[in-house]
CSV table of N, CA and C and ligand atoms in Angstrom, one decimal:
chain,number,residue,atom,x,y,z
A,1,UNK,N,2.6,-26.3,-1.0
A,1,UNK,CA,2.9,-25.7,-2.3
A,1,UNK,C,3.4,-24.3,-2.1
A,2,UNK,N,4.3,-23.9,-3.0
A,2,UNK,CA,4.9,-22.5,-3.0
A,2,UNK,C,3.8,-21.5,-3.2
A,3,UNK,N,3.7,-20.5,-2.3
A,3,UNK,CA,2.8,-19.4,-2.5
A,3,UNK,C,3.3,-18.4,-3.5
A,4,UNK,N,2.5,-17.8,-4.3
A,4,UNK,CA,2.9,-16.8,-5.2
A,4,UNK,C,2.3,-15.4,-4.9
A,5,UNK,N,3.1,-14.4,-5.1
A,5,UNK,CA,2.7,-13.0,-4.9
A,5,UNK,C,2.8,-12.3,-6.2
A,6,UNK,N,1.7,-11.6,-6.5
A,6,UNK,CA,1.6,-10.7,-7.6
A,6,UNK,C,2.1,-9.3,-7.2
A,7,UNK,N,3.1,-8.8,-8.0
A,7,UNK,CA,3.6,-7.4,-7.7
A,7,UNK,C,3.2,-6.5,-8.9
A,8,UNK,N,2.3,-5.6,-8.7
A,8,UNK,CA,1.8,-4.7,-9.7
A,8,UNK,C,2.3,-3.3,-9.7
A,9,UNK,N,2.8,-2.8,-10.8
A,9,UNK,CA,3.4,-1.5,-10.9
A,9,UNK,C,2.6,-0.6,-11.9
A,10,UNK,N,2.2,0.6,-11.5
A,10,UNK,CA,1.4,1.4,-12.4
A,10,UNK,C,2.2,2.3,-13.3
A,11,UNK,N,1.5,3.3,-13.9
A,11,UNK,CA,2.1,4.1,-15.0
A,11,UNK,C,3.4,4.9,-14.6
A,12,UNK,N,4.3,4.9,-15.6
A,12,UNK,CA,5.5,5.6,-15.6
A,12,UNK,C,6.6,5.0,-14.7
A,13,UNK,N,6.3,4.0,-14.0
A,13,UNK,CA,7.3,3.3,-13.1
A,13,UNK,C,8.4,2.6,-14.0
A,14,UNK,N,8.0,2.4,-15.3
A,14,UNK,CA,9.0,1.9,-16.2
A,14,UNK,C,10.2,2.9,-16.4
A,15,UNK,N,10.0,4.1,-16.0
A,15,UNK,CA,11.0,5.2,-16.2
A,15,UNK,C,11.9,5.3,-15.0
A,16,UNK,N,11.6,4.5,-14.0
A,16,UNK,CA,12.5,4.6,-12.8
A,16,UNK,C,14.0,4.5,-13.1
A,17,UNK,N,14.8,5.3,-12.5
A,17,UNK,CA,16.2,5.3,-12.7
A,17,UNK,C,16.7,5.9,-14.0
A,18,UNK,N,15.7,6.3,-14.8
A,18,UNK,CA,16.1,6.9,-16.1
A,18,UNK,C,15.7,8.3,-16.2
A,19,UNK,N,14.7,8.8,-15.4
A,19,UNK,CA,14.3,10.2,-15.3
A,19,UNK,C,14.1,10.6,-13.9
A,20,UNK,N,14.2,11.9,-13.6
A,20,UNK,CA,13.9,12.4,-12.3
A,20,UNK,C,14.5,11.6,-11.1
A,21,UNK,N,15.8,11.4,-11.2
A,21,UNK,CA,16.5,10.6,-10.1
A,21,UNK,C,16.5,11.4,-8.8
A,22,UNK,N,16.3,12.7,-8.8
A,22,UNK,CA,16.2,13.5,-7.6
A,22,UNK,C,15.0,13.2,-6.7
A,23,UNK,N,14.0,12.7,-7.4
A,23,UNK,CA,12.7,12.3,-6.6
A,23,UNK,C,12.7,10.8,-6.4
A,24,UNK,N,13.0,10.0,-7.5
A,24,UNK,CA,12.8,8.5,-7.4
A,24,UNK,C,14.1,7.7,-7.3
A,25,UNK,N,15.2,8.4,-7.3
A,25,UNK,CA,16.5,7.6,-7.2
A,25,UNK,C,17.0,7.0,-8.5
A,26,UNK,N,18.1,6.2,-8.3
A,26,UNK,CA,18.7,5.6,-9.5
A,26,UNK,C,18.4,4.2,-9.7
A,27,UNK,N,17.6,3.6,-8.8
A,27,UNK,CA,17.2,2.2,-9.0
A,27,UNK,C,16.2,2.0,-10.1
A,28,UNK,N,16.4,1.1,-11.0
A,28,UNK,CA,15.4,0.9,-12.0
A,28,UNK,C,14.4,-0.1,-11.6
A,29,UNK,N,13.3,-0.2,-12.4
A,29,UNK,CA,12.2,-1.2,-12.0
A,29,UNK,C,12.8,-2.6,-12.2
A,30,UNK,N,13.7,-2.8,-13.1
A,30,UNK,CA,14.3,-4.1,-13.3
A,30,UNK,C,15.1,-4.5,-12.0
A,31,UNK,N,15.8,-3.5,-11.5
A,31,UNK,CA,16.6,-3.7,-10.2
A,31,UNK,C,15.6,-4.2,-9.1
A,32,UNK,N,14.5,-3.5,-9.0
A,32,UNK,CA,13.5,-3.8,-8.0
A,32,UNK,C,13.0,-5.2,-8.2
A,33,UNK,N,12.7,-5.6,-9.4
A,33,UNK,CA,12.2,-6.9,-9.7
A,33,UNK,C,13.2,-8.0,-9.3
A,34,UNK,N,14.5,-7.7,-9.6
A,34,UNK,CA,15.6,-8.7,-9.1
A,34,UNK,C,15.7,-8.8,-7.6
A,35,UNK,N,15.6,-7.7,-6.9
A,35,UNK,CA,15.6,-7.7,-5.5
A,35,UNK,C,14.4,-8.5,-4.9
A,36,UNK,N,13.3,-8.2,-5.5
A,36,UNK,CA,12.0,-8.9,-5.0
A,36,UNK,C,12.2,-10.4,-5.3
A,37,UNK,N,12.7,-10.7,-6.5
A,37,UNK,CA,12.8,-12.1,-6.8
A,37,UNK,C,13.7,-12.9,-5.9
A,38,UNK,N,14.9,-12.3,-5.5
A,38,UNK,CA,15.8,-13.0,-4.7
A,38,UNK,C,15.3,-13.0,-3.2
A,39,UNK,N,14.6,-12.0,-2.8
A,39,UNK,CA,14.1,-12.0,-1.4
A,39,UNK,C,12.9,-13.0,-1.3
A,40,UNK,N,12.1,-13.1,-2.4
A,40,UNK,CA,11.0,-14.0,-2.4
A,40,UNK,C,11.5,-15.4,-2.3
A,41,UNK,N,12.6,-15.7,-3.0
A,41,UNK,CA,13.2,-17.1,-2.9
A,41,UNK,C,13.6,-17.4,-1.5
A,42,UNK,N,14.3,-16.4,-0.8
A,42,UNK,CA,14.7,-16.6,0.6
A,42,UNK,C,13.5,-16.9,1.5
A,43,UNK,N,12.3,-16.3,1.2
A,43,UNK,CA,11.1,-16.5,2.0
A,43,UNK,C,10.3,-17.7,1.5
A,44,UNK,N,10.8,-18.4,0.5
A,44,UNK,CA,10.0,-19.6,0.0
A,44,UNK,C,8.8,-19.2,-0.8
A,45,UNK,N,8.8,-18.0,-1.4
A,45,UNK,CA,7.7,-17.6,-2.2
A,45,UNK,C,8.1,-17.5,-3.7
A,46,UNK,N,7.1,-17.5,-4.6
A,46,UNK,CA,7.4,-17.1,-6.0
A,46,UNK,C,6.7,-15.8,-6.3
A,47,UNK,N,7.2,-15.1,-7.3
A,47,UNK,CA,6.5,-13.8,-7.7
A,47,UNK,C,6.2,-13.7,-9.1
A,48,UNK,N,5.1,-12.9,-9.4
A,48,UNK,CA,4.9,-12.5,-10.8
A,48,UNK,C,5.0,-10.9,-10.7
A,49,UNK,N,5.9,-10.3,-11.5
A,49,UNK,CA,6.1,-8.9,-11.4
A,49,UNK,C,5.7,-8.3,-12.7
A,50,UNK,N,4.8,-7.3,-12.6
A,50,UNK,CA,4.3,-6.6,-13.9
A,50,UNK,C,4.2,-5.1,-13.7
A,51,UNK,N,4.3,-4.5,-14.9
A,51,UNK,CA,4.1,-3.0,-15.0
A,51,UNK,C,3.3,-2.7,-16.2
A,52,UNK,N,2.4,-1.7,-16.0
A,52,UNK,CA,1.6,-1.3,-17.2
A,52,UNK,C,1.3,0.2,-17.0
A,53,UNK,N,1.2,0.9,-18.2
A,53,UNK,CA,0.8,2.3,-18.2
A,53,UNK,C,-0.7,2.4,-18.5
A,54,UNK,N,-1.4,1.2,-18.5
A,54,UNK,CA,-2.8,1.2,-18.9
A,54,UNK,C,-3.7,0.7,-17.8
A,55,UNK,N,-4.7,1.5,-17.3
A,55,UNK,CA,-5.5,1.1,-16.2
A,55,UNK,C,-6.2,-0.2,-16.4
A,56,UNK,N,-6.7,-0.4,-17.6
A,56,UNK,CA,-7.5,-1.7,-17.9
A,56,UNK,C,-6.6,-2.9,-17.8
A,57,UNK,N,-5.3,-2.8,-18.2
A,57,UNK,CA,-4.4,-3.9,-18.1
A,57,UNK,C,-4.2,-4.3,-16.6
A,58,UNK,N,-4.1,-3.2,-15.8
A,58,UNK,CA,-3.8,-3.4,-14.4
A,58,UNK,C,-5.0,-4.1,-13.7
A,59,UNK,N,-6.2,-3.7,-14.1
A,59,UNK,CA,-7.5,-4.3,-13.6
A,59,UNK,C,-7.5,-5.8,-14.0
A,60,UNK,N,-7.3,-6.0,-15.3
A,60,UNK,CA,-7.3,-7.4,-15.8
A,60,UNK,C,-6.3,-8.3,-15.0
A,61,UNK,N,-5.1,-7.8,-14.8
A,61,UNK,CA,-4.1,-8.6,-14.1
A,61,UNK,C,-4.6,-8.9,-12.7
A,62,UNK,N,-5.2,-7.9,-12.0
A,62,UNK,CA,-5.6,-8.1,-10.6
A,62,UNK,C,-6.8,-9.1,-10.6
A,63,UNK,N,-7.7,-9.0,-11.6
A,63,UNK,CA,-8.8,-10.0,-11.7
A,63,UNK,C,-8.3,-11.4,-11.9
A,64,UNK,N,-7.2,-11.5,-12.7
A,64,UNK,CA,-6.7,-12.9,-13.0
A,64,UNK,C,-5.9,-13.5,-11.8
A,65,UNK,N,-5.6,-12.7,-10.8
A,65,UNK,CA,-4.9,-13.2,-9.6
A,65,UNK,C,-5.7,-14.2,-8.8
A,66,UNK,N,-7.0,-14.2,-9.0
A,66,UNK,CA,-7.9,-15.1,-8.2
A,66,UNK,C,-7.5,-16.6,-8.6
A,67,UNK,N,-7.2,-17.3,-7.5
A,67,UNK,CA,-6.8,-18.8,-7.7
A,67,UNK,C,-5.4,-19.0,-8.2
A,68,UNK,N,-4.6,-17.9,-8.4
A,68,UNK,CA,-3.3,-18.0,-8.9
A,68,UNK,C,-2.3,-17.5,-7.9
A,69,UNK,N,-2.6,-16.4,-7.2
A,69,UNK,CA,-1.7,-15.8,-6.2
A,69,UNK,C,-2.4,-15.8,-4.8
A,70,UNK,N,-1.4,-15.7,-3.8
A,70,UNK,CA,-1.9,-15.7,-2.4
A,70,UNK,C,-2.0,-14.3,-1.9
A,71,UNK,N,-1.3,-13.3,-2.6
A,71,UNK,CA,-1.3,-11.9,-2.1
A,71,UNK,C,-0.9,-11.0,-3.2
A,72,UNK,N,-1.1,-9.7,-3.0
A,72,UNK,CA,-0.7,-8.7,-4.0
A,72,UNK,C,0.0,-7.5,-3.3
A,73,UNK,N,1.1,-7.1,-4.0
A,73,UNK,CA,1.8,-5.9,-3.6
A,73,UNK,C,1.6,-4.9,-4.8
A,74,UNK,N,1.1,-3.7,-4.5
A,74,UNK,CA,0.8,-2.8,-5.6
A,74,UNK,C,1.3,-1.4,-5.3
A,75,UNK,N,2.1,-0.9,-6.3
A,75,UNK,CA,2.4,0.5,-6.4
A,75,UNK,C,1.6,1.0,-7.6
A,76,UNK,N,0.5,1.5,-7.4
A,76,UNK,CA,-0.4,1.9,-8.5
A,76,UNK,C,0.0,3.3,-9.1
A,77,UNK,N,1.1,3.9,-8.6
A,77,UNK,CA,1.6,5.2,-9.1
A,77,UNK,C,0.5,6.2,-9.1
A,78,UNK,N,0.4,6.9,-10.2
A,78,UNK,CA,-0.6,8.0,-10.3
A,78,UNK,C,-2.1,7.5,-10.1
A,79,UNK,N,-2.3,6.3,-10.5
A,79,UNK,CA,-3.7,5.7,-10.4
A,79,UNK,C,-4.1,5.5,-8.9
A,80,UNK,N,-3.1,5.5,-8.0
A,80,UNK,CA,-3.4,5.5,-6.6
A,80,UNK,C,-4.4,6.5,-6.2
A,81,UNK,N,-4.2,7.7,-6.8
A,81,UNK,CA,-5.0,8.9,-6.4
A,81,UNK,C,-6.3,9.1,-7.2
A,82,UNK,N,-6.5,8.2,-8.2
A,82,UNK,CA,-7.7,8.5,-9.1
A,82,UNK,C,-8.6,7.3,-9.3
A,83,UNK,N,-8.1,6.0,-9.1
A,83,UNK,CA,-8.7,4.9,-9.7
A,83,UNK,C,-9.7,4.1,-8.8
A,84,UNK,N,-10.9,4.4,-9.0
A,84,UNK,CA,-12.0,3.6,-8.3
A,84,UNK,C,-12.0,2.1,-8.9
A,85,UNK,N,-11.6,2.0,-10.2
A,85,UNK,CA,-11.6,0.7,-10.9
A,85,UNK,C,-10.6,-0.2,-10.3
A,86,UNK,N,-9.4,0.3,-10.0
A,86,UNK,CA,-8.4,-0.5,-9.3
A,86,UNK,C,-8.8,-0.9,-7.9
A,87,UNK,N,-9.4,0.1,-7.2
A,87,UNK,CA,-9.9,-0.2,-5.8
A,87,UNK,C,-10.9,-1.3,-5.9
A,88,UNK,N,-11.8,-1.2,-6.8
A,88,UNK,CA,-12.9,-2.3,-6.9
A,88,UNK,C,-12.3,-3.6,-7.2
A,89,UNK,N,-11.4,-3.7,-8.2
A,89,UNK,CA,-10.8,-4.9,-8.6
A,89,UNK,C,-10.0,-5.6,-7.4
A,90,UNK,N,-9.3,-4.8,-6.6
A,90,UNK,CA,-8.6,-5.3,-5.5
A,90,UNK,C,-9.5,-5.8,-4.4
A,91,UNK,N,-10.6,-5.1,-4.2
A,91,UNK,CA,-11.6,-5.6,-3.2
A,91,UNK,C,-12.2,-6.9,-3.7
A,92,UNK,N,-12.6,-6.9,-5.0
A,92,UNK,CA,-13.3,-8.1,-5.5
A,92,UNK,C,-12.4,-9.4,-5.5
A,93,UNK,N,-11.1,-9.2,-5.6
A,93,UNK,CA,-10.3,-10.4,-5.7
A,93,UNK,C,-10.1,-11.1,-4.3
A,94,UNK,N,-10.3,-10.2,-3.3
A,94,UNK,CA,-10.3,-10.8,-1.9
A,94,UNK,C,-9.0,-11.3,-1.4
A,95,UNK,N,-7.9,-10.8,-1.8
A,95,UNK,CA,-6.6,-11.3,-1.4
A,95,UNK,C,-5.9,-10.2,-0.5
A,96,UNK,N,-5.0,-10.6,0.4
A,96,UNK,CA,-4.3,-9.5,1.2
A,96,UNK,C,-3.5,-8.7,0.2
A,97,UNK,N,-3.6,-7.3,0.5
A,97,UNK,CA,-3.0,-6.4,-0.4
A,97,UNK,C,-2.1,-5.4,0.4
A,98,UNK,N,-0.8,-5.3,0.0
A,98,UNK,CA,0.1,-4.3,0.6
A,98,UNK,C,0.3,-3.2,-0.5
A,99,UNK,N,0.0,-2.0,-0.1
A,99,UNK,CA,0.2,-0.8,-1.0
A,99,UNK,C,1.6,-0.3,-0.7
A,100,UNK,N,2.4,0.0,-1.8
A,100,UNK,CA,3.8,0.5,-1.6
A,100,UNK,C,3.9,1.8,-2.4
A,101,UNK,N,4.6,2.7,-1.9
A,101,UNK,CA,5.1,3.9,-2.6
A,101,UNK,C,6.5,4.1,-2.3
A,102,UNK,N,7.3,4.4,-3.3
A,102,UNK,CA,8.7,4.7,-3.1
A,102,UNK,C,8.9,6.0,-2.3
A,103,UNK,N,8.2,7.0,-2.7
A,103,UNK,CA,8.3,8.3,-2.0
A,103,UNK,C,7.3,8.4,-0.9
A,104,UNK,N,7.6,9.4,0.0
A,104,UNK,CA,6.7,9.6,1.1
A,104,UNK,C,5.6,10.6,0.6
A,105,UNK,N,4.5,9.9,0.2
A,105,UNK,CA,3.4,10.7,-0.5
A,105,UNK,C,2.8,11.8,0.4
A,106,UNK,N,3.0,11.6,1.7
A,106,UNK,CA,2.4,12.6,2.7
A,106,UNK,C,3.3,13.8,2.9
A,107,UNK,N,4.5,13.7,2.4
A,107,UNK,CA,5.4,14.9,2.4
A,107,UNK,C,5.4,15.6,1.0
A,108,UNK,N,4.5,15.2,0.2
A,108,UNK,CA,4.4,15.8,-1.2
A,108,UNK,C,3.0,16.6,-1.3
A,109,UNK,N,2.6,16.8,-2.6
A,109,UNK,CA,1.4,17.6,-2.8
A,109,UNK,C,0.2,17.0,-2.2
A,110,UNK,N,-0.8,17.9,-1.9
A,110,UNK,CA,-2.0,17.4,-1.2
A,110,UNK,C,-2.7,16.3,-2.0
A,111,UNK,N,-2.7,16.4,-3.4
A,111,UNK,CA,-3.5,15.4,-4.2
A,111,UNK,C,-2.9,14.0,-4.0
A,112,UNK,N,-1.6,13.9,-3.5
A,112,UNK,CA,-1.0,12.6,-3.3
A,112,UNK,C,-1.4,12.0,-1.9
A,113,UNK,N,-2.1,12.8,-1.1
A,113,UNK,CA,-2.4,12.3,0.3
A,113,UNK,C,-3.7,11.4,0.2
A,114,UNK,N,-4.4,11.4,-0.9
A,114,UNK,CA,-5.6,10.6,-1.0
A,114,UNK,C,-5.3,9.3,-1.8
A,115,UNK,N,-5.6,8.2,-1.3
A,115,UNK,CA,-5.4,6.9,-2.0
A,115,UNK,C,-6.6,6.1,-2.0
A,116,UNK,N,-7.1,5.7,-3.2
A,116,UNK,CA,-8.2,4.8,-3.4
A,116,UNK,C,-7.7,3.4,-3.1
A,117,UNK,N,-6.5,3.1,-3.3
A,117,UNK,CA,-5.9,1.8,-3.1
A,117,UNK,C,-6.0,1.4,-1.6
A,118,UNK,N,-5.8,2.4,-0.8
A,118,UNK,CA,-5.7,2.2,0.7
A,118,UNK,C,-7.1,1.6,1.2
A,119,UNK,N,-8.2,1.9,0.5
A,119,UNK,CA,-9.5,1.3,0.9
A,119,UNK,C,-9.5,-0.2,0.8
A,120,UNK,N,-8.6,-0.7,-0.1
A,120,UNK,CA,-8.6,-2.2,-0.3
A,120,UNK,C,-7.4,-2.8,0.3
A,121,UNK,N,-6.5,-2.0,0.9
A,121,UNK,CA,-5.2,-2.5,1.4
A,121,UNK,C,-5.2,-3.0,2.8
A,122,UNK,N,-4.5,-4.1,3.1
A,122,UNK,CA,-4.3,-4.5,4.5
A,122,UNK,C,-3.3,-3.6,5.1
A,123,UNK,N,-2.3,-3.2,4.4
A,123,UNK,CA,-1.3,-2.3,5.0
A,123,UNK,C,-0.6,-1.4,3.9
A,124,UNK,N,0.0,-0.3,4.3
A,124,UNK,CA,0.6,0.6,3.4
A,124,UNK,C,2.1,0.9,3.8
A,125,UNK,N,3.0,0.9,2.9
A,125,UNK,CA,4.4,1.3,3.2
A,125,UNK,C,4.8,2.4,2.2
A,126,UNK,N,5.3,3.5,2.7
A,126,UNK,CA,5.7,4.6,1.8
A,126,UNK,C,6.9,5.3,2.3
A,127,UNK,N,7.7,5.8,1.4
A,127,UNK,CA,8.8,6.7,1.7
A,127,UNK,C,10.2,6.0,1.9
A,128,UNK,N,10.2,4.7,1.7
A,128,UNK,CA,11.4,3.9,2.0
A,128,UNK,C,12.1,3.4,0.7
A,129,UNK,N,11.7,3.9,-0.4
A,129,UNK,CA,12.3,3.5,-1.7
A,129,UNK,C,12.0,2.1,-2.0
A,130,UNK,N,12.9,1.4,-2.7
A,130,UNK,CA,12.8,0.1,-3.1
A,130,UNK,C,12.6,-0.9,-2.0
A,131,UNK,N,13.2,-0.5,-0.8
A,131,UNK,CA,13.1,-1.4,0.4
A,131,UNK,C,11.6,-1.7,0.7
A,132,UNK,N,10.7,-0.8,0.4
A,132,UNK,CA,9.3,-0.9,0.7
A,132,UNK,C,8.7,-2.2,0.1
A,133,UNK,N,9.2,-2.6,-1.1
A,133,UNK,CA,8.7,-3.8,-1.8
A,133,UNK,C,9.2,-5.1,-1.0
A,134,UNK,N,10.4,-5.0,-0.4
A,134,UNK,CA,11.0,-6.1,0.3
A,134,UNK,C,10.2,-6.2,1.6
A,135,UNK,N,9.9,-5.1,2.3
A,135,UNK,CA,9.2,-5.1,3.5
A,135,UNK,C,7.7,-5.6,3.3
A,136,UNK,N,7.2,-5.3,2.1
A,136,UNK,CA,5.9,-5.8,1.8
A,136,UNK,C,5.9,-7.3,1.6
A,137,UNK,N,6.9,-7.9,1.1
A,137,UNK,CA,7.0,-9.3,1.0
A,137,UNK,C,7.1,-10.0,2.4
A,138,UNK,N,7.9,-9.3,3.3
A,138,UNK,CA,7.9,-9.8,4.7
A,138,UNK,C,6.5,-9.7,5.3
A,139,UNK,N,5.8,-8.6,5.1
A,139,UNK,CA,4.5,-8.5,5.7
A,139,UNK,C,3.6,-9.5,5.2
A,140,UNK,N,3.6,-9.8,3.9
A,140,UNK,CA,2.7,-10.9,3.3
A,140,UNK,C,3.0,-12.2,3.9
A,141,UNK,N,4.3,-12.5,4.1
A,141,UNK,CA,4.7,-13.8,4.7
A,141,UNK,C,4.1,-14.0,6.1
A,142,UNK,N,4.2,-12.9,6.9
A,142,UNK,CA,3.6,-13.0,8.2
A,142,UNK,C,2.1,-13.2,8.1
A,143,UNK,N,1.4,-12.5,7.2
A,143,UNK,CA,0.0,-12.6,7.0
A,143,UNK,C,-0.3,-14.1,6.6
A,144,UNK,N,0.4,-14.7,5.7
A,144,UNK,CA,0.2,-16.0,5.2
A,144,UNK,C,0.3,-17.0,6.4
A,145,UNK,N,1.3,-16.7,7.3
A,145,UNK,CA,1.6,-17.6,8.4
A,145,UNK,C,0.6,-17.5,9.6
A,146,UNK,N,-0.3,-16.5,9.5
A,146,UNK,CA,-1.2,-16.3,10.6
A,146,UNK,C,-2.2,-17.4,10.8
B,1,CA2,O1,6.2,7.2,-4.7
B,1,CA2,C1,5.6,6.4,-5.4
B,1,CA2,O2,6.0,5.3,-5.5
B,1,CA2,C2,4.5,6.9,-6.3
B,1,CA2,O3,3.5,5.9,-6.4
B,1,CA2,C3,5.1,7.2,-7.7
B,1,CA2,C4,4.1,7.8,-8.7
B,1,CA2,C5,3.4,9.0,-8.1
B,1,CA2,O4,2.4,9.5,-9.0
B,1,CA2,C6,2.7,8.7,-6.7
B,1,CA2,O5,2.1,9.8,-6.2
B,1,CA2,C7,3.7,8.1,-5.8
B,1,CA2,C8,4.8,8.3,-9.9
B,1,CA2,C9,5.6,7.2,-10.6
B,1,CA2,C10,6.3,7.9,-11.8
B,1,CA2,O6,7.6,7.4,-11.8
B,1,CA2,C11,8.6,8.1,-12.5
B,1,CA2,C12,9.8,7.5,-12.5
B,1,CA2,C13,10.8,8.2,-13.1
B,1,CA2,C14,10.6,9.3,-13.8
B,1,CA2,C15,9.3,9.8,-13.9
B,1,CA2,C16,8.3,9.2,-13.2
Protein backbone atom coordinates (compact mmCIF):
# COMPACT_ATOMS: atom_id res chain seq x y z
CA UNK A 1 0.00 0.00 0.00
CA UNK A 2 1.18 3.56 -0.77
CA UNK A 3 2.64 5.21 2.32
CA UNK A 4 1.46 8.70 3.14
CA UNK A 5 3.49 11.57 4.63
CA UNK A 6 1.94 14.47 6.52
CA UNK A 7 3.69 17.81 5.83
CA UNK A 8 2.87 20.41 8.50
CA UNK A 9 3.62 24.13 8.17
CA UNK A 10 3.26 26.62 10.99
CA UNK A 11 2.39 30.31 11.35
CA UNK A 12 3.12 32.90 8.67
CA UNK A 13 4.49 30.37 6.18
CA UNK A 14 1.42 31.22 4.06
CA UNK A 15 3.23 34.54 3.39
CA UNK A 16 6.26 32.86 1.79
CA UNK A 17 7.25 34.51 -1.49
CA UNK A 18 4.95 37.44 -0.77
CA UNK A 19 6.85 39.23 2.05
CA UNK A 20 10.49 39.42 3.23
CA UNK A 21 12.00 37.70 0.14
CA UNK A 22 15.48 38.77 1.36
CA UNK A 23 15.14 36.22 4.21
CA UNK A 24 12.82 33.52 2.85
CA UNK A 25 13.21 33.87 -0.96
CA UNK A 26 10.63 34.05 -3.74
CA UNK A 27 9.27 30.50 -3.53
CA UNK A 28 5.66 30.36 -2.30
CA UNK A 29 4.21 27.67 -0.03
CA UNK A 30 2.14 26.51 -2.97
CA UNK A 31 5.38 26.08 -5.03
CA UNK A 32 6.78 23.96 -2.17
CA UNK A 33 3.60 21.87 -2.07
CA UNK A 34 3.87 21.20 -5.82
CA UNK A 35 7.57 20.25 -5.56
CA UNK A 36 6.78 17.89 -2.64
CA UNK A 37 3.85 16.39 -4.48
CA UNK A 38 5.83 15.57 -7.62
CA UNK A 39 8.87 14.27 -5.67
CA UNK A 40 6.61 12.13 -3.48
CA UNK A 41 5.12 10.60 -6.64
CA UNK A 42 8.62 9.68 -7.86
CA UNK A 43 9.27 8.02 -4.49
CA UNK A 44 5.96 6.16 -4.55
CA UNK A 45 4.54 8.15 -1.63
CA UNK A 46 1.44 10.27 -1.20
CA UNK A 47 1.34 13.48 0.83
CA UNK A 48 -1.07 15.59 2.85
CA UNK A 49 0.23 19.18 2.93
CA UNK A 50 -1.21 21.67 5.43
CA UNK A 51 -0.52 25.09 6.93
CA UNK A 52 -2.11 26.81 9.89
CA UNK A 53 -1.51 29.94 11.93
CA UNK A 54 -3.21 28.29 14.94
CA UNK A 55 -1.33 26.06 17.38
CA UNK A 56 -4.41 23.97 18.25
CA UNK A 57 -5.10 23.19 14.56
CA UNK A 58 -1.53 21.97 14.20
CA UNK A 59 -1.88 19.79 17.34
CA UNK A 60 -5.19 18.33 16.05
CA UNK A 61 -3.68 17.54 12.63
CA UNK A 62 -0.70 15.79 14.24
CA UNK A 63 -2.99 13.76 16.54
CA UNK A 64 -5.10 12.73 13.52
CA UNK A 65 -1.99 11.40 11.74
CA UNK A 66 -2.18 8.20 13.82
CA UNK A 67 -3.21 5.30 11.57
CA UNK A 68 -3.33 7.62 8.54
CA UNK A 69 0.29 8.60 7.83
CA UNK A 70 3.63 6.79 8.03
CA UNK A 71 5.75 9.86 8.80
CA UNK A 72 5.68 13.60 9.41
CA UNK A 73 7.68 16.51 7.99
CA UNK A 74 7.22 19.66 10.05
CA UNK A 75 8.27 23.28 9.73
CA UNK A 76 6.60 24.60 12.88
CA UNK A 77 7.92 28.13 12.09
CA UNK A 78 7.83 30.35 15.23
CA UNK A 79 6.13 27.58 17.27
CA UNK A 80 9.40 25.63 16.89
CA UNK A 81 10.87 27.82 19.60
CA UNK A 82 7.89 27.95 21.98
CA UNK A 83 5.52 24.99 21.68
CA UNK A 84 5.60 22.21 24.27
CA UNK A 85 2.12 21.28 22.93
CA UNK A 86 3.46 20.49 19.45
CA UNK A 87 6.40 18.56 20.92
CA UNK A 88 4.04 16.48 23.08
CA UNK A 89 1.70 15.78 20.13
CA UNK A 90 4.63 14.67 17.93
CA UNK A 91 5.98 12.39 20.67
CA UNK A 92 2.53 10.93 21.34
CA UNK A 93 1.79 10.07 17.71
CA UNK A 94 4.93 7.90 17.60
CA UNK A 95 5.81 8.40 13.91
CA UNK A 96 9.20 9.29 12.40
CA UNK A 97 9.47 13.09 12.28
CA UNK A 98 11.78 15.23 10.14
CA UNK A 99 12.02 18.88 11.25
CA UNK A 100 12.66 21.34 8.41
CA UNK A 101 13.59 25.04 8.39
CA UNK A 102 14.09 27.10 5.26
CA UNK A 103 16.65 29.37 6.91
CA UNK A 104 19.72 28.39 8.90
CA UNK A 105 18.26 29.06 12.34
CA UNK A 106 21.74 28.73 13.93
CA UNK A 107 23.02 31.70 11.92
CA UNK A 108 20.15 33.85 13.25
CA UNK A 109 19.05 35.23 16.65
CA UNK A 110 19.77 33.19 19.80
CA UNK A 111 16.05 32.52 20.46
CA UNK A 112 15.92 30.53 17.19
CA UNK A 113 18.68 28.15 18.38
CA UNK A 114 16.25 26.39 20.74
CA UNK A 115 13.76 23.92 19.22
CA UNK A 116 11.08 22.01 21.15
CA UNK A 117 10.34 20.10 17.92
CA UNK A 118 13.87 18.65 17.89
CA UNK A 119 13.09 16.68 21.09
CA UNK A 120 10.55 14.69 19.04
CA UNK A 121 12.43 14.64 15.72
CA UNK A 122 14.35 11.80 14.12
CA UNK A 123 16.33 14.36 12.09
CA UNK A 124 16.60 18.08 11.37
CA UNK A 125 17.31 19.88 8.08
CA UNK A 126 17.84 23.65 8.02
CA UNK A 127 19.27 26.37 5.83
CA UNK A 128 18.65 24.74 2.45
CA UNK A 129 15.43 26.52 1.52
CA UNK A 130 12.63 24.54 -0.15
CA UNK A 131 15.11 21.76 -0.99
CA UNK A 132 14.93 20.81 2.72
CA UNK A 133 11.40 19.45 2.24
CA UNK A 134 12.58 17.28 -0.68
CA UNK A 135 15.52 15.95 1.35
CA UNK A 136 13.11 15.24 4.22
CA UNK A 137 10.97 13.09 1.87
CA UNK A 138 14.15 11.20 0.84
CA UNK A 139 15.09 10.73 4.51
CA UNK A 140 11.65 9.34 5.39
CA UNK A 141 11.81 6.95 2.41
CA UNK A 142 15.08 5.55 3.77
CA UNK A 143 13.59 5.27 7.25
CA UNK A 144 10.50 3.43 5.88
CA UNK A 145 12.78 0.99 4.00
CA UNK A 146 14.91 0.16 7.08
O1 LIG B 1 13.48 29.09 8.58
C1 LIG B 1 12.35 28.63 8.81
O2 LIG B 1 11.77 27.84 8.07
C2 LIG B 1 11.60 29.12 10.06
O3 LIG B 1 10.87 28.01 10.59
C3 LIG B 1 10.67 30.21 9.60
C4 LIG B 1 9.91 30.89 10.73
C5 LIG B 1 10.87 31.33 11.84
O4 LIG B 1 10.14 31.85 12.93
C6 LIG B 1 11.75 30.18 12.31
O5 LIG B 1 12.65 30.68 13.29
C7 LIG B 1 12.54 29.60 11.15
C8 LIG B 1 9.14 32.10 10.24
C9 LIG B 1 8.18 31.81 9.15
C10 LIG B 1 7.60 33.12 8.69
O6 LIG B 1 7.56 33.12 7.31
C11 LIG B 1 7.42 34.32 6.67
C12 LIG B 1 7.43 34.27 5.31
C13 LIG B 1 7.32 35.44 4.60
C14 LIG B 1 7.18 36.64 5.26
C15 LIG B 1 7.15 36.67 6.62
C16 LIG B 1 7.27 35.51 7.33
